[in-house]
Amino acid sequence: MGDDLRREIGSKLREAREYLDLTQQEVSEVLGLSRSAISLIEKGQRRLETLELKQLAELYDRPISDFTGERARHQPNEIRVLMRKAEAMSEQDRREIVQFADWLLSRGSRETGQ
């Protein structure tokens, strides 16, 4: 794995950890690695084993492709945040969000004359 790719993956892992408000120490305890190993991984200065990446992806509740960039189509961060928040909502709340999204889309169509 090249240095640039290692740094890119490390940065994405750090962002995912911070989004979940986890410390490097908490992650290290779950994975059985030292806190300094987590720090080096996030800086792209330590080789990341496949099993470690799988464990991190599971801990952060994200597909491995979020970190490796192997997605065919990149989703903006806002979409991923909306998806995670929607998963925590009741079914009724999700239906209301869909109705609101439909309303926003129809409003946009009216404004552009489509």
GROMACS .gro file of C-alpha atoms in nm:
model
  114
    1MET     CA    1   0.000   0.000   0.000
    2GLY     CA    2   0.149   0.336  -0.100
    3ASP     CA    3   0.217   0.613   0.150
    4ASP     CA    4  -0.048   0.843   0.002
    5LEU     CA    5  -0.315   0.574   0.015
    6ARG     CA    6  -0.216   0.481   0.370
    7ARG     CA    7  -0.249   0.848   0.477
    8GLU     CA    8  -0.585   0.880   0.300
    9ILE     CA    9  -0.726   0.569   0.468
   10GLY     CA   10  -0.585   0.680   0.803
   11SER     CA   11  -0.750   1.020   0.768
   12LYS     CA   12  -1.086   0.860   0.688
   13LEU     CA   13  -1.052   0.628   0.987
   14ARG     CA   14  -0.976   0.925   1.214
   15GLU     CA   15  -1.280   1.114   1.082
   16ALA     CA   16  -1.503   0.811   1.143
   17ARG     CA   17  -1.368   0.769   1.496
   18GLU     CA   18  -1.416   1.136   1.577
   19TYR     CA   19  -1.767   1.135   1.430
   20LEU     CA   20  -1.857   0.863   1.680
   21ASP     CA   21  -1.685   1.062   1.956
   22LEU     CA   22  -1.449   0.774   2.035
   23THR     CA   23  -1.098   0.824   2.169
   24GLN     CA   24  -0.797   0.645   2.030
   25GLN     CA   25  -0.771   0.471   2.367
   26GLU     CA   26  -1.127   0.337   2.341
   27VAL     CA   27  -1.060   0.205   1.989
   28SER     CA   28  -0.731   0.050   2.096
   29GLU     CA   29  -0.902  -0.138   2.380
   30VAL     CA   30  -1.169  -0.280   2.147
   31LEU     CA   31  -0.914  -0.388   1.886
   32GLY     CA   32  -0.647  -0.503   2.130
   33LEU     CA   33  -0.387  -0.264   1.987
   34SER     CA   34  -0.190   0.007   2.162
   35ARG     CA   35  -0.316   0.364   2.148
   36SER     CA   36   0.004   0.460   1.969
   37ALA     CA   37  -0.070   0.198   1.700
   38ILE     CA   38  -0.410   0.361   1.640
   39SER     CA   39  -0.240   0.700   1.620
   40LEU     CA   40   0.016   0.572   1.368
   41ILE     CA   41  -0.258   0.408   1.158
   42GLU     CA   42  -0.455   0.734   1.148
   43LYS     CA   43  -0.142   0.924   1.042
   44GLY     CA   44  -0.070   0.668   0.770
   45GLN     CA   45   0.260   0.577   0.934
   46ARG     CA   46   0.175   0.218   1.021
   47ARG     CA   47   0.079  -0.064   0.790
   48LEU     CA   48  -0.287  -0.156   0.832
   49GLU     CA   49  -0.366  -0.526   0.823
   50THR     CA   50  -0.681  -0.640   0.643
   51LEU     CA   51  -0.828  -0.786   0.962
   52GLU     CA   52  -0.767  -0.457   1.146
   53LEU     CA   53  -0.941  -0.261   0.871
   54LYS     CA   54  -1.235  -0.502   0.888
   55GLN     CA   55  -1.255  -0.462   1.266
   56LEU     CA   56  -1.238  -0.083   1.240
   57ALA     CA   57  -1.509  -0.076   0.973
   58GLU     CA   58  -1.731  -0.291   1.195
   59LEU     CA   59  -1.662  -0.074   1.500
   60TYR     CA   60  -1.741   0.242   1.304
   61ASP     CA   61  -2.043   0.075   1.140
   62ARG     CA   62  -1.928   0.156   0.789
   63PRO     CA   63  -1.841  -0.054   0.486
   64ILE     CA   64  -1.471  -0.104   0.421
   65SER     CA   65  -1.519   0.074   0.089
   66ASP     CA   66  -1.581   0.400   0.279
   67PHE     CA   67  -1.215   0.390   0.378
   68THR     CA   68  -1.057   0.238   0.068
   69GLY     CA   69  -1.240   0.456  -0.183
   70GLU     CA   70  -1.356   0.157  -0.384
   71ARG     CA   71  -1.706   0.293  -0.422
   72ALA     CA   72  -1.832   0.328  -0.775
   73ARG     CA   73  -2.016   0.646  -0.678
   74HIS     CA   74  -1.900   0.868  -0.394
   75GLN     CA   75  -2.172   0.973  -0.154
   76PRO     CA   76  -2.142   1.317   0.003
   77ASN     CA   77  -2.085   1.312   0.377
   78GLU     CA   78  -2.428   1.468   0.433
   79ILE     CA   79  -2.594   1.164   0.272
   80ARG     CA   80  -2.404   0.924   0.498
   81VAL     CA   81  -2.496   1.133   0.804
   82LEU     CA   82  -2.863   1.136   0.702
   83MET     CA   83  -2.858   0.760   0.653
   84ARG     CA   84  -2.709   0.699   0.998
   85LYS     CA   85  -2.957   0.932   1.164
   86ALA     CA   86  -3.249   0.775   0.978
   87GLU     CA   87  -3.147   0.430   1.098
   88ALA     CA   88  -3.200   0.547   1.457
   89MET     CA   89  -3.548   0.687   1.386
   90SER     CA   90  -3.881   0.517   1.419
   91GLU     CA   91  -4.052   0.390   1.105
   92GLN     CA   92  -4.308   0.672   1.131
   93ASP     CA   93  -4.033   0.934   1.156
   94ARG     CA   94  -3.863   0.788   0.846
   95ARG     CA   95  -4.192   0.808   0.653
   96GLU     CA   96  -4.224   1.174   0.752
   97ILE     CA   97  -3.867   1.242   0.637
   98VAL     CA   98  -3.948   1.083   0.300
   99GLN     CA   99  -4.261   1.299   0.270
  100PHE     CA  100  -4.058   1.608   0.354
  101ALA     CA  101  -3.796   1.511   0.095
  102ASP     CA  102  -4.072   1.467  -0.164
  103TRP     CA  103  -4.205   1.813  -0.075
  104LEU     CA  104  -3.857   1.966  -0.109
  105LEU     CA  105  -3.812   1.801  -0.448
  106SER     CA  106  -4.151   1.920  -0.574
  107ARG     CA  107  -4.078   2.272  -0.447
  108GLY     CA  108  -3.752   2.272  -0.640
  109SER     CA  109  -3.934   2.159  -0.955
  110ARG     CA  110  -4.185   2.443  -0.920
  111GLU     CA  111  -3.910   2.700  -0.869
  112THR     CA  112  -3.723   2.590  -1.182
  113GLY     CA  113  -4.041   2.548  -1.387
  114GLN     CA  114  -3.995   2.176  -1.447
   0.00000   0.00000   0.00000
